[in-house]
Coordinates of C-alpha atoms in Angstrom, one line a residue:
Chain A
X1 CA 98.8 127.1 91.5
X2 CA 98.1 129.8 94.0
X3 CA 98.6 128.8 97.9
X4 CA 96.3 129.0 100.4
X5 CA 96.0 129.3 104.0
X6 CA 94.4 127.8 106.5
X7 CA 94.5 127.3 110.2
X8 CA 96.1 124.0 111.5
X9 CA 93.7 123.1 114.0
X10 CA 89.8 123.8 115.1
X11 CA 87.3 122.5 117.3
X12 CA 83.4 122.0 116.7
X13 CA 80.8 120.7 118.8
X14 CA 78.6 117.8 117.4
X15 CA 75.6 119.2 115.9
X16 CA 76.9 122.7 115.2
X17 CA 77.7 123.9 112.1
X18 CA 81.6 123.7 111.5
X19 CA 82.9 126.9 109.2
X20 CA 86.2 126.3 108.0
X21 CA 88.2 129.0 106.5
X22 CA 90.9 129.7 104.0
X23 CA 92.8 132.2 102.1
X24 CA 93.6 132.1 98.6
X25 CA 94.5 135.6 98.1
X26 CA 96.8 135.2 94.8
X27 CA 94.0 132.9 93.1
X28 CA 93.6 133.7 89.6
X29 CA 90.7 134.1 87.4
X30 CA 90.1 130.6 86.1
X31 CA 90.9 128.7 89.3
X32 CA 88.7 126.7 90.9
X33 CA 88.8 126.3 94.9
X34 CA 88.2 122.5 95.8
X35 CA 87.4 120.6 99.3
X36 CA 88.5 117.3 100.2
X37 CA 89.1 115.9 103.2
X38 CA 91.0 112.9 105.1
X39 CA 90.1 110.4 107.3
X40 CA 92.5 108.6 109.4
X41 CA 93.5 105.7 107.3
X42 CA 91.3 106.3 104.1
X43 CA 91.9 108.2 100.7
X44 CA 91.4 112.0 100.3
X45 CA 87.4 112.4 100.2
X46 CA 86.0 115.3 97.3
X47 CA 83.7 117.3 99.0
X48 CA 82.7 120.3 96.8
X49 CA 84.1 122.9 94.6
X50 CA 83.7 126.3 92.9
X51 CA 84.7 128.8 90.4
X52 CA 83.0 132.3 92.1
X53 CA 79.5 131.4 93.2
X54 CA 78.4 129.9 96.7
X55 CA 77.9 126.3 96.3
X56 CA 75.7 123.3 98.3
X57 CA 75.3 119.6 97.9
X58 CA 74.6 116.7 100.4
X59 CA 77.9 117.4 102.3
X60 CA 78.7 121.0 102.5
X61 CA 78.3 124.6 101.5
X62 CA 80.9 126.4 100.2
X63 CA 81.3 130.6 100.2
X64 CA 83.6 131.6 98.0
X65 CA 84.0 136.2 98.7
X66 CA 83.4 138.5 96.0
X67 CA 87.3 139.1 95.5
X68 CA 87.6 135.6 95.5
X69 CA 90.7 136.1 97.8
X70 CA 89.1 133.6 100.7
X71 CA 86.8 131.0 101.2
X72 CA 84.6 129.0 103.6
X73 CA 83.7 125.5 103.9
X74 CA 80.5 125.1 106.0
X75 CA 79.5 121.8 107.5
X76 CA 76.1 122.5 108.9
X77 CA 75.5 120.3 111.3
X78 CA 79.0 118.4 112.3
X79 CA 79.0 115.0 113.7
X80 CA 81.7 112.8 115.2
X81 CA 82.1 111.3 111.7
X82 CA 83.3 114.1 110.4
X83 CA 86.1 114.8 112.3
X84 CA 89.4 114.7 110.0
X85 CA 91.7 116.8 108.0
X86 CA 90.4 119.6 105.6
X87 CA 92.1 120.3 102.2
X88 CA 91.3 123.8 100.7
X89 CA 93.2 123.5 97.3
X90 CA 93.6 126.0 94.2
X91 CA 93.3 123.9 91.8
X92 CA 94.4 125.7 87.9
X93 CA 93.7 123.7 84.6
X94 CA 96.0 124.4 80.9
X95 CA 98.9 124.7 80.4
X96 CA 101.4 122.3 82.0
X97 CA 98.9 122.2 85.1
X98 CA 96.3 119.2 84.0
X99 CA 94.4 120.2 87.0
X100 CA 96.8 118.1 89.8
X101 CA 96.0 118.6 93.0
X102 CA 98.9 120.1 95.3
X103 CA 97.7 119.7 98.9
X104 CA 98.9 122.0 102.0
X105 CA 98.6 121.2 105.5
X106 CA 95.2 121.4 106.2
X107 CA 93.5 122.3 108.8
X108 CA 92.1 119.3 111.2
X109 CA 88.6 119.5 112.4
X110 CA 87.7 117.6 115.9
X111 CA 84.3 117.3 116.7
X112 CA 83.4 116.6 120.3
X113 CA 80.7 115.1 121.6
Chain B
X1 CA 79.1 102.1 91.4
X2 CA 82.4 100.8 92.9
X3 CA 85.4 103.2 93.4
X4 CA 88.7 103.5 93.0
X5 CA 90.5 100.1 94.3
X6 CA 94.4 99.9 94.7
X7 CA 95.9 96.6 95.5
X8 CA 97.8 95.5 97.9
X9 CA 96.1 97.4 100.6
X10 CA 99.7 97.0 102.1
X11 CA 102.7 95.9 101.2
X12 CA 105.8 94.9 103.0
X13 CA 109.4 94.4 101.4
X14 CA 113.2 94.6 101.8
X15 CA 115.5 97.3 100.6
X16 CA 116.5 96.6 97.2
X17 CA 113.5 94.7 95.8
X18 CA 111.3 95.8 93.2
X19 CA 107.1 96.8 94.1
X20 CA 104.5 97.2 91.6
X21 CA 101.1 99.1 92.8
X22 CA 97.9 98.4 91.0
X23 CA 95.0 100.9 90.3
X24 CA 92.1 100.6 89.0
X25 CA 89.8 103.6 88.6
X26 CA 86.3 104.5 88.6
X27 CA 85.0 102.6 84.5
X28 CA 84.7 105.6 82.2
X29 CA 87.5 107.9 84.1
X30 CA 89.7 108.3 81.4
X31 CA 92.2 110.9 83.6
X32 CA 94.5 108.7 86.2
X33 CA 96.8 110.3 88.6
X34 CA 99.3 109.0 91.3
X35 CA 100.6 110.3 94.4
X36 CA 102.7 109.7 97.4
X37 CA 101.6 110.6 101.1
X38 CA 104.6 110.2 103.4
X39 CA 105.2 111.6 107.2
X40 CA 106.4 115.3 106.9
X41 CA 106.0 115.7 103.6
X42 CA 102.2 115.4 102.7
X43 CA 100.3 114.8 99.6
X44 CA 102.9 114.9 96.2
X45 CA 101.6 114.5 93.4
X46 CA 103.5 111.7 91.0
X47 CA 102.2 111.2 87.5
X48 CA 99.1 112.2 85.7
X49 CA 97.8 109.8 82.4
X50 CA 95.3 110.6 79.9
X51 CA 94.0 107.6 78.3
X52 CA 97.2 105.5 78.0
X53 CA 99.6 108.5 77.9
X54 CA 100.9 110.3 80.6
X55 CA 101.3 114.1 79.8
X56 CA 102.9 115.0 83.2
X57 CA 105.4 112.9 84.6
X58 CA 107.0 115.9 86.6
X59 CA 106.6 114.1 90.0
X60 CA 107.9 111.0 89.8
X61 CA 110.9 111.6 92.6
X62 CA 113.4 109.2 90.8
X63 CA 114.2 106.9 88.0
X64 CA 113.6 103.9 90.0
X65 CA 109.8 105.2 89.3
X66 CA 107.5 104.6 86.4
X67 CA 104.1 104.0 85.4
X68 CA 102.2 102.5 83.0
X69 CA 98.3 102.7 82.0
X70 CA 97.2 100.3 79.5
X71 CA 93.6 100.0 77.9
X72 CA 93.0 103.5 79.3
X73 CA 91.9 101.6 82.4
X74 CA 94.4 100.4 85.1
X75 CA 97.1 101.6 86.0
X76 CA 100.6 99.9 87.7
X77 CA 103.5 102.2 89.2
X78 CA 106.2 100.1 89.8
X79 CA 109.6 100.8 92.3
X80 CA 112.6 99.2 91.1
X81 CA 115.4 98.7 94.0
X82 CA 113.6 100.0 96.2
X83 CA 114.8 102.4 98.8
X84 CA 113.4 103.5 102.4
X85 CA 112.4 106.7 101.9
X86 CA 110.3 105.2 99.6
X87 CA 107.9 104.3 102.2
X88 CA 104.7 105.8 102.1
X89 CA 101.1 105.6 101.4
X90 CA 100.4 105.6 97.4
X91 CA 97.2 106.7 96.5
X92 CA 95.7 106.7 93.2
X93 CA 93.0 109.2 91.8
X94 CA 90.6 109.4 88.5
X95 CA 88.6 111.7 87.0
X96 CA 86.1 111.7 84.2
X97 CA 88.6 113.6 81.9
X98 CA 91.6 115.7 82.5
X99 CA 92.1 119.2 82.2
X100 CA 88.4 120.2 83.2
X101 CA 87.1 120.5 86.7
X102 CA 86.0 117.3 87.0
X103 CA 87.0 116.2 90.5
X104 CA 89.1 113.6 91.2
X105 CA 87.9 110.7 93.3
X106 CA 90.8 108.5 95.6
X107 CA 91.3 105.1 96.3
X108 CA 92.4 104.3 100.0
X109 CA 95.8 103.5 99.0
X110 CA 98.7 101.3 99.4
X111 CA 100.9 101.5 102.8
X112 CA 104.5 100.8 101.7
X113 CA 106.9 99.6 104.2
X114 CA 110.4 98.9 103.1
X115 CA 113.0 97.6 105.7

C-alpha cells in the first residue's frame, strides 16, 4: 500500500471549515484514498472515499489532485464534535492485499470554541 | 440498523490466562477483519475472513493468536497464555464483501488489560 503523509497536529475554529491535507505521492492507479477518523475512546469512524474524482456526502468533501499524488479532507463547518484524529489511508485491493486498512499517525484535529 | 458490537467492552485478566473476544458485524457483511490498537504502535491489522475463511492471516503477531468465524457471521479471536504486551484495544471491522471498496465500518472495541 502506498504511504501517506500528513501533519500531526492542526487547529480549527468552530464553525470554520477544517481542510485537512495529505500526501500520497507513490499511490497507484487502482488505489483508493479513504477517511476515517477516531474519537477518544470509540472505534475508527468511515468518513468518505475516492478513486480520482472530488467527492461529498453528509460529513465531508474530499479533493483528490489531478496527479492524484495529494489529497484534502474538508470539513465545512467544524464543530466541537468533531475534534479527533484523522486517518488518510491508501487503501489497494487484489492480490495478497484484500483491501486492509494500514493506518499511519494521523493528523489530530482540535476545534476550539 | 445496529453496528458492529464487540463484547466485553473490557476485559481484565492475569498473565497466563486465556481471552476470547467476540464480534459480531453489521447482518449481511460477509468480509470481517481484526486489529490491534496499542500505545506506540497504532492501528495493526490482524486477520481478515471472508465468509468463514480467512484468506489473510499475516497479522496475527503470535501463535498464541487465532480466530475463528463461523456461520459467516461472528467472529471470536481468542489469546491463549496470554502475555502483557498483549494489552490493547481490539477492534473488529466488516464490510459488505472483501476485496472491493466497500468500506469497512468498526466496532468500539475491547480494552485488554493483562497484569
Amino acid at each position: 500500500d502506498a504511504k501517506t503523509t500528513q501533519p500531526p497536529s492542526m487547529d480549527c475554529a468552530e464553525g470554520r471549515a477544517a481542510n485537512l491535507p495529505c500526501n500520497h505521492s507513490t499511490i497507484s492507479g487502482n488505489e483508493y484514498v479513504y477517511w476515517y477518523r477516531q474519537i477518544h475512546s470509540q472505534g475508527p469512524q468511515y468518513i468518505i472515499h475516492g478513486l480520482k474524482n472530488n467527492e461529498t456526502n453528509e460529513m465531508a468533501s474530499l479533493i483528490i489532485t489531478e496527479d492524484r499524488k495529494s489529497s484534502t479532507l474538508i470539513l465545512p463547518h467544524a464543530t466541537l464534535r468533531d475534534t479527533a484524529v484523522y486517518y488518510c489511508i491508501v487503501r489497494s485491493f487484489g492480490g495478497t492485499s484484500y483491501g486492509k486498512l494500514t493506518f499511519g499517525q494521523g493528523t489530530i484535529l482540535t476545534v476550539h470554541p | 440498523g445496529a453496528g458492529v458490537s464487540q463484547s466485553p467492552s473490557n476485559k481484565v485478566t492475569e498473565k497466563g490466562k486465556d481471552v476470547e473476544l467476540r464480534c459480531d458485524p453489521i447482518s449481511g457483511h460477509t468480509a470481517l477483519y481484526w486489529y490491534r490498537q496499542s500505545l506506540g504502535q497504532g492501528l495493526e491489522f490482524l486477520i481478515y475472513f471472508q465468509g468463514n475463511s480467512a484468506p489473510d492471516k499475516s497479522g496475527l503477531p503470535s501463535d498464541r493468536f487465532s480466530a475463528e468465524r463461523t456461520g459467516g457471521s461472528v467472529s471470536t479471536l481468542t489469546i491463549q497464555r496470554t502475555q502483557q504486551e498483549d494489552s490493547a484495544v481490539y477492534l473488529c471491522a466488516s464490510s459488505l464483501r472483501g476485496g472491493s471498496n466497500q468500506p469497512q465500518h468498526f466496532g468500539d472495541g475491547t480494552r485488554l488489560s493483562i497484569l
